Tab-separated table of C-alpha atoms and ligand atoms in Angstrom:
chain	number	residue	atom	x	y	z
A	1	MET	CA	-0.346	27.857	2.861
A	2	ALA	CA	0.009	27.762	6.501
A	3	ARG	CA	0.067	24.154	8.257
A	4	VAL	CA	-2.636	24.343	11.122
A	5	SER	CA	-0.931	21.944	14.385
A	6	SER	CA	-3.786	20.007	14.567
A	7	LYS	CA	-3.817	16.031	14.020
A	8	LYS	CA	-1.623	15.497	10.911
A	9	ILE	CA	-3.106	13.228	8.358
A	10	TYR	CA	-1.240	10.530	6.032
A	11	GLY	CA	-2.299	7.558	4.057
A	12	VAL	CA	-2.095	5.157	0.790
A	13	LEU	CA	-2.885	6.933	-2.606
A	14	GLY	CA	-3.820	4.575	-5.246
A	15	TYR	CA	-6.915	3.449	-7.567
A	16	PRO	CA	-7.981	1.294	-6.448
A	17	ALA	CA	-6.725	1.354	-2.763
A	18	ARG	CA	-9.975	0.172	-0.939
A	19	HIS	CA	-7.985	-3.468	-0.657
A	20	SER	CA	-5.072	-1.825	1.700
A	21	LEU	CA	-4.142	-3.213	5.011
A	22	SER	CA	-1.607	0.189	5.425
A	23	PRO	CA	-4.330	1.987	7.296
A	24	GLN	CA	-4.357	-0.600	10.241
A	25	MET	CA	-0.974	-1.208	10.687
A	26	HIS	CA	-0.043	2.440	10.993
A	27	ASN	CA	-2.906	3.704	12.898
A	28	ALA	CA	-1.936	1.316	15.122
A	29	ALA	CA	1.491	2.571	15.509
A	30	PHE	CA	0.044	6.062	16.162
A	31	ARG	CA	-2.355	4.654	18.782
A	32	PHE	CA	0.902	2.770	20.328
A	33	LEU	CA	3.566	5.993	20.388
A	34	LYS	CA	0.219	8.299	21.380
A	35	ILE	CA	0.887	10.780	17.962
A	36	ASN	CA	-1.869	12.213	17.074
A	37	ALA	CA	-2.277	11.468	13.496
A	38	GLU	CA	-4.187	9.152	11.525
A	39	TYR	CA	-3.960	7.376	8.376
A	40	ARG	CA	-6.056	7.284	5.656
A	41	ILE	CA	-7.065	5.637	2.394
A	42	PHE	CA	-7.005	8.524	-0.498
A	43	GLU	CA	-8.458	6.701	-3.793
A	44	VAL	CA	-7.669	9.005	-6.220
A	45	LYS	CA	-9.157	8.766	-9.493
A	46	PRO	CA	-6.292	9.284	-12.526
A	47	GLU	CA	-8.146	12.538	-13.479
A	48	GLU	CA	-8.464	13.848	-9.955
A	49	LEU	CA	-4.679	13.125	-9.393
A	50	ASP	CA	-3.804	17.002	-9.946
A	51	THR	CA	-6.736	17.768	-7.528
A	52	PHE	CA	-5.093	15.670	-4.957
A	53	VAL	CA	-1.732	16.970	-5.029
A	54	ASN	CA	-2.432	20.625	-4.944
A	55	THR	CA	-5.072	20.098	-1.527
A	56	LEU	CA	-2.238	18.264	0.263
A	57	ALA	CA	-1.790	21.426	2.427
A	58	GLU	CA	-5.095	22.118	3.223
A	59	GLU	CA	-5.872	18.690	3.985
A	60	ASN	CA	-3.337	18.831	6.661
A	61	ILE	CA	-1.349	16.062	5.067
A	62	PHE	CA	2.315	15.593	5.642
A	63	GLY	CA	2.748	12.182	3.958
A	64	PHE	CA	1.334	9.541	2.218
A	65	ASN	CA	2.026	5.837	0.849
A	66	VAL	CA	2.130	5.559	-3.069
A	67	THR	CA	0.228	2.239	-5.328
A	68	ILE	CA	-1.244	1.259	-7.991
A	69	PRO	CA	-1.036	3.360	-10.931
A	70	TYR	CA	1.087	6.256	-9.606
A	71	LYS	CA	4.448	5.024	-8.538
A	72	GLU	CA	6.455	6.559	-11.624
A	73	ARG	CA	3.634	9.588	-12.172
A	74	ILE	CA	3.949	10.921	-8.600
A	75	MET	CA	7.444	11.492	-9.542
A	76	ASP	CA	6.421	14.588	-11.895
A	77	PHE	CA	5.077	15.660	-8.056
A	78	VAL	CA	8.353	15.543	-6.022
A	79	LYS	CA	11.048	17.507	-8.023
A	80	PRO	CA	13.643	15.406	-9.060
A	81	ASP	CA	16.486	16.561	-6.374
A	82	ARG	CA	14.034	15.461	-3.751
A	83	VAL	CA	14.539	11.919	-5.015
A	84	SER	CA	17.855	9.741	-5.364
A	85	SER	CA	19.425	9.212	-8.299
A	86	TYR	CA	18.941	5.557	-8.369
A	87	LEU	CA	15.072	5.912	-7.675
A	88	ARG	CA	14.972	8.606	-10.778
A	89	GLN	CA	16.421	5.922	-12.397
A	90	ILE	CA	13.596	2.605	-11.487
A	91	LYS	CA	11.091	5.408	-11.498
A	92	ALA	CA	9.464	3.688	-7.923
A	93	VAL	CA	8.524	6.564	-5.509
A	94	ASN	CA	6.212	4.455	-2.892
A	95	THR	CA	6.515	6.884	-0.208
A	96	VAL	CA	6.181	10.825	0.030
A	97	VAL	CA	7.104	12.991	2.793
A	98	PHE	CA	6.664	16.847	4.091
A	99	GLN	CA	10.078	17.508	5.015
A	100	ASP	CA	12.068	20.799	5.975
A	101	GLY	CA	8.882	22.651	3.705
A	102	VAL	CA	9.371	20.267	0.772
A	103	TRP	CA	8.113	17.005	-0.550
A	104	LYS	CA	10.576	13.988	-0.731
A	105	GLY	CA	10.640	10.929	-2.441
A	106	PHE	CA	11.497	7.223	-1.335
A	107	ASN	CA	11.099	3.751	-1.892
A	108	THR	CA	10.667	1.353	1.101
A	109	ASP	CA	9.496	-1.350	-1.230
A	110	ILE	CA	13.204	-2.305	-2.294
A	111	SER	CA	14.567	-2.794	1.694
A	112	GLY	CA	10.934	-4.103	2.521
A	113	PHE	CA	11.296	-7.045	0.073
A	114	LYS	CA	14.794	-7.462	0.787
A	115	ARG	CA	14.349	-7.274	5.094
A	116	ASP	CA	11.816	-10.178	4.310
A	117	LEU	CA	14.082	-12.424	2.151
A	118	ASP	CA	16.465	-12.017	4.922
A	119	GLU	CA	14.006	-12.832	7.547
A	120	ARG	CA	13.195	-16.154	5.654
A	121	GLY	CA	17.218	-16.875	5.234
A	122	VAL	CA	16.500	-16.397	1.555
A	123	SER	CA	19.476	-16.068	-0.210
A	124	VAL	CA	19.457	-15.109	-3.468
A	125	LEU	CA	22.827	-14.980	-4.140
A	126	GLY	CA	24.053	-17.330	-7.768
A	127	LYS	CA	19.909	-17.730	-7.973
A	128	SER	CA	17.872	-17.833	-11.732
A	129	ALA	CA	14.967	-15.787	-11.131
A	130	ALA	CA	11.569	-15.558	-12.952
A	131	LEU	CA	9.838	-11.867	-12.202
A	132	LEU	CA	6.022	-11.596	-13.350
A	133	GLY	CA	5.805	-8.077	-13.736
A	134	ALA	CA	7.694	-4.857	-14.412
A	135	GLY	CA	5.707	-2.052	-12.664
A	136	GLY	CA	6.511	-0.454	-9.729
A	137	ALA	CA	6.828	-3.379	-7.828
A	138	GLY	CA	8.872	-5.402	-10.351
A	139	ARG	CA	11.256	-2.687	-10.857
A	140	ALA	CA	11.890	-2.632	-6.845
A	141	VAL	CA	12.293	-6.540	-6.663
A	142	ALA	CA	14.401	-6.701	-10.239
A	143	TYR	CA	16.562	-4.112	-8.299
A	144	VAL	CA	17.230	-6.261	-4.935
A	145	LEU	CA	17.943	-9.427	-7.031
A	146	ALA	CA	20.371	-7.081	-9.359
A	147	ASN	CA	21.919	-5.901	-6.085
A	148	ASN	CA	22.032	-9.377	-4.318
A	149	GLY	CA	23.965	-11.136	-6.502
A	150	ALA	CA	21.210	-13.039	-8.378
A	151	LYS	CA	22.698	-15.076	-11.072
A	152	ASP	CA	19.955	-13.955	-13.606
A	153	ILE	CA	16.475	-12.869	-14.358
A	154	THR	CA	13.882	-13.316	-16.922
A	155	VAL	CA	11.093	-11.057	-17.076
A	156	TYR	CA	7.781	-11.437	-18.416
A	157	ASP	CA	4.728	-8.581	-18.662
A	158	VAL	CA	1.605	-8.406	-20.403
A	159	ASP	CA	3.142	-4.425	-21.407
A	160	ALA	CA	6.663	-5.813	-23.151
A	161	VAL	CA	7.348	-1.875	-23.803
A	162	ARG	CA	7.265	-1.187	-19.628
A	163	ALA	CA	9.478	-5.488	-19.777
A	164	LYS	CA	12.070	-3.782	-21.808
A	165	SER	CA	12.514	-0.365	-19.895
A	166	LEU	CA	13.139	-2.391	-17.317
A	167	ILE	CA	15.618	-4.558	-18.465
A	168	GLU	CA	17.227	-0.904	-19.636
A	169	LEU	CA	16.911	0.402	-16.169
A	170	ILE	CA	18.717	-2.887	-14.446
A	171	ASN	CA	21.523	-2.989	-17.558
A	172	GLY	CA	21.942	1.065	-16.556
A	173	LEU	CA	22.296	0.341	-13.015
A	174	PHE	CA	24.300	-3.310	-12.552
A	175	PHE	CA	26.721	-3.312	-15.869
A	176	GLY	CA	26.752	-6.830	-17.383
A	177	PHE	CA	24.249	-8.066	-15.633
A	178	LYS	CA	22.141	-10.878	-17.434
A	179	ILE	CA	18.673	-9.375	-17.555
A	180	ASN	CA	16.105	-10.312	-20.471
A	181	TYR	CA	12.353	-10.238	-21.299
A	182	VAL	CA	10.078	-12.693	-23.188
A	183	THR	CA	6.689	-11.975	-24.271
A	184	GLU	CA	5.203	-14.999	-23.150
A	185	PRO	CA	4.777	-16.566	-19.693
A	186	GLY	CA	5.873	-19.827	-20.986
A	187	GLN	CA	9.114	-18.411	-22.056
A	188	LEU	CA	10.119	-17.477	-18.873
A	189	ASP	CA	11.682	-21.226	-18.533
A	190	ILE	CA	10.135	-21.883	-14.720
A	191	PRO	CA	11.438	-25.168	-14.656
A	192	ASP	CA	15.344	-24.143	-14.655
A	193	LYS	CA	14.785	-21.668	-12.660
A	194	ASP	CA	15.100	-20.950	-8.807
A	195	ILE	CA	12.882	-18.273	-7.957
A	196	LEU	CA	9.514	-16.842	-9.213
A	197	VAL	CA	8.213	-13.761	-7.825
A	198	ASN	CA	4.949	-12.685	-9.208
A	199	ALA	CA	4.547	-8.465	-9.276
A	200	THR	CA	1.556	-8.674	-10.863
A	201	PRO	CA	-1.570	-7.992	-9.044
A	202	VAL	CA	-3.435	-11.081	-10.680
A	203	GLY	CA	-4.080	-13.447	-7.972
A	204	MET	CA	-5.617	-10.252	-6.297
A	205	LYS	CA	-9.525	-11.476	-6.732
A	206	GLU	CA	-10.452	-14.584	-6.353
A	207	SER	CA	-11.596	-14.948	-10.186
A	208	ASP	CA	-8.405	-14.285	-11.300
A	209	PRO	CA	-6.047	-16.630	-13.321
A	210	ILE	CA	-2.995	-18.205	-11.888
A	211	PRO	CA	-0.328	-16.486	-13.699
A	212	VAL	CA	1.824	-19.502	-14.892
A	213	GLU	CA	1.125	-22.843	-16.268
A	214	PRO	CA	0.860	-25.249	-12.836
A	215	GLU	CA	2.725	-28.180	-14.652
A	216	VAL	CA	6.016	-25.499	-14.511
A	217	LEU	CA	5.899	-24.879	-10.881
A	218	HIS	CA	8.416	-27.762	-9.255
A	219	PRO	CA	9.857	-28.585	-5.668
A	220	GLY	CA	13.005	-26.530	-6.057
A	221	LEU	CA	11.399	-23.448	-6.548
A	222	PHE	CA	11.122	-20.525	-4.391
A	223	VAL	CA	7.689	-18.526	-4.760
A	224	TYR	CA	7.113	-15.214	-3.928
A	225	ASP	CA	3.759	-13.440	-4.255
A	226	LEU	CA	4.061	-9.841	-3.315
A	227	ILE	CA	0.204	-10.153	-3.086
A	228	TYR	CA	-0.650	-10.522	0.599
A	229	ASN	CA	-4.573	-10.425	0.601
A	230	PRO	CA	-6.002	-12.888	0.279
A	231	ALA	CA	-2.893	-14.428	2.045
A	232	GLN	CA	-2.853	-17.393	-0.142
A	233	THR	CA	-3.162	-16.981	-3.983
A	234	LYS	CA	-4.139	-19.889	-6.826
A	235	LEU	CA	-0.445	-19.232	-7.361
A	236	ILE	CA	0.947	-19.987	-3.476
A	237	ARG	CA	-1.316	-22.960	-2.930
A	238	ILE	CA	-0.744	-24.793	-6.225
A	239	ALA	CA	3.213	-24.300	-5.552
A	240	LYS	CA	2.969	-25.376	-2.220
A	241	ASP	CA	1.468	-28.414	-3.299
A	242	LYS	CA	3.888	-29.012	-5.954
A	243	GLY	CA	6.466	-29.221	-2.940
A	244	ALA	CA	7.678	-26.087	-3.730
A	245	LYS	CA	8.698	-23.136	-0.940
A	246	THR	CA	6.430	-20.054	-0.876
A	247	ALA	CA	5.865	-16.481	0.751
A	248	ASN	CA	3.185	-14.480	0.317
A	249	GLY	CA	3.919	-10.133	0.583
A	250	LEU	CA	2.684	-9.706	4.033
A	251	GLY	CA	6.649	-9.343	5.352
A	252	MET	CA	7.191	-7.238	2.523
A	253	LEU	CA	4.126	-4.810	3.185
A	254	LEU	CA	5.225	-4.803	6.886
A	255	TYR	CA	8.807	-3.575	6.658
A	256	GLN	CA	7.867	-1.223	3.701
A	257	GLY	CA	5.475	0.259	6.076
A	258	ALA	CA	7.587	0.187	9.130
A	259	LEU	CA	10.957	2.395	6.651
A	260	SER	CA	7.424	4.850	5.533
A	261	PHE	CA	6.496	5.249	9.379
A	262	GLU	CA	10.329	6.152	10.631
A	263	TYR	CA	10.071	8.384	7.133
A	264	PHE	CA	6.854	10.014	8.227
A	265	THR	CA	7.638	10.306	11.885
A	266	GLY	CA	11.363	10.013	12.727
A	267	MET	CA	10.685	7.506	15.202
A	268	GLU	CA	11.306	4.076	15.408
A	269	ALA	CA	8.473	1.764	14.077
A	270	PRO	CA	7.178	-0.201	16.396
A	271	VAL	CA	7.288	-3.782	14.098
A	272	GLU	CA	5.898	-6.299	16.040
A	273	LEU	CA	2.851	-4.846	17.045
A	274	MET	CA	2.161	-3.524	13.222
A	275	ARG	CA	2.941	-7.031	12.034
A	276	GLN	CA	-0.289	-8.106	14.414
A	277	ALA	CA	-2.277	-5.030	13.280
A	278	LEU	CA	-1.575	-6.507	9.677
A	279	GLU	CA	-2.108	-10.071	10.415
A	280	GLU	CA	-5.560	-9.264	11.960
A	281	GLY	CA	-6.516	-7.552	8.443
A	282	VAL	CA	-5.609	-10.535	6.157
A	283	LYS	CA	-8.231	-13.029	4.834
A	284	GLY	CA	-7.203	-16.579	5.242
A	285	LEU	CA	-3.954	-16.556	6.938
B	1	NAP	P1	1.648	-2.090	-11.733
B	1	NAP	O1	2.438	-0.624	-11.468
B	1	NAP	O2	0.609	-1.625	-11.990
B	1	NAP	O3	2.799	-3.048	-12.104
B	1	NAP	C1	2.003	-4.402	-12.425
B	1	NAP	C2	2.523	-4.604	-13.771
B	1	NAP	O4	2.333	-6.012	-14.211
B	1	NAP	C3	1.967	-3.880	-14.868
B	1	NAP	O5	2.904	-3.497	-16.110
B	1	NAP	C4	1.013	-4.470	-15.422
B	1	NAP	O6	0.253	-4.226	-16.793
B	1	NAP	C5	1.512	-6.305	-15.014
B	1	NAP	N1	0.635	-7.269	-15.419
B	1	NAP	C6	-0.931	-7.453	-15.355
B	1	NAP	N2	-1.428	-8.393	-15.245
B	1	NAP	C7	-0.364	-9.294	-15.686
B	1	NAP	C8	-0.007	-10.610	-16.034
B	1	NAP	N3	-0.926	-11.475	-16.606
B	1	NAP	N4	1.043	-11.148	-16.653
B	1	NAP	C9	2.341	-10.386	-16.219
B	1	NAP	N5	2.564	-8.967	-16.466
B	1	NAP	C10	0.956	-8.692	-15.710
B	1	NAP	O7	1.939	-2.385	-10.381
B	1	NAP	P2	2.647	-2.301	-8.839
B	1	NAP	O8	2.533	-1.056	-8.177
B	1	NAP	O9	3.776	-2.897	-9.813
B	1	NAP	O10	1.864	-3.723	-7.866
B	1	NAP	C11	1.799	-5.237	-8.490
B	1	NAP	C12	1.589	-5.915	-7.370
B	1	NAP	O11	2.435	-5.810	-6.441
B	1	NAP	C13	0.050	-5.241	-6.876
B	1	NAP	O12	-0.513	-6.809	-6.401
B	1	NAP	C14	0.260	-4.703	-5.429
B	1	NAP	O13	-0.453	-4.569	-4.649
B	1	NAP	C15	1.612	-5.608	-5.093
B	1	NAP	N6	2.638	-4.439	-4.086
B	1	NAP	C16	2.981	-5.482	-2.807
B	1	NAP	C17	3.349	-4.966	-2.094
B	1	NAP	C18	3.877	-5.986	-0.535
B	1	NAP	O14	4.429	-4.874	-0.027
B	1	NAP	N7	3.760	-6.339	-0.287
B	1	NAP	C19	4.595	-3.612	-2.658
B	1	NAP	C20	4.026	-3.535	-3.866
B	1	NAP	C21	3.481	-3.595	-4.118
B	1	NAP	P3	-1.096	-3.607	-17.310
B	1	NAP	O15	-0.657	-2.658	-16.336
B	1	NAP	O16	-1.134	-3.471	-18.762
B	1	NAP	O17	-2.061	-4.496	-16.836
């Protein structure tokens, strides 16, 4: 179908997706740069995903971010030659863009996580890491840790098959890298770790438990919780109380969003303005 030249539509595809702060951040940037575009939330049930992808052209959609639970499934829609080979291996596309008449897949979580670590002055070189969650975000985090010289990673996911497949992916990409998975969070050996990353959704809801035993948290730990809303999960709060250094996922969200924006528009993202828009939307910052 021929595309009309009216307002371009972008958005975030997920289920649930209502909690997303991406619209605030992208719409502020569109307004600032006077781009005739709008960023929406596409909350699409799994059984409606095919219909959604088949109606992109008629809805004038030119690009979208992908969140829970579609980062892997969306790769069936983006043809393999439109996704770089390592993304095919880590199976996590979070940005899909209509470019040169075809849909292309990218991952901006990887550089978003790395850029936020750099901004915080956190080096992972030689560090021992524990990772909770082996889904789309967990795969991006493991990639950054392995690619930047972490000493080793221990992974726990409630779905042991997913954890095992992450180990295989990283072993395939980084020959000889030390990565293993455990079947209980208590086996993560957090007292001996330098870094703990939460890449599960546990903590998004007020009623959620802390995903590890509080006793294992210690002052030598850097705890990065990918959750950004609420700004302080129970994990972050308790880790801080124990003297650990902490970070929530707001910086990663900002930098992954800024890079997605650049893929969407071909223009440099107004990062500080996007940061402000995000901070206004977060509870308890
Ligand atoms: P996902 O693909 O659904 O992966 C999450 C994984 O964690 C799943 O395998 C899930 O298993 C597992 N899990 C659930 N509860 C667990 C627990 N108690 N212990 C260990 N593993 C558990 O989700 P995702 O896309 O990776 O996102 C994960 C989180 O990161 C979400 O909160 C998301 O909002 C956040 N995120 C933040 C950013 C950012 O920019 N800050 C970027 C990406 C993602 P089941 O599926 O079996 O439950």
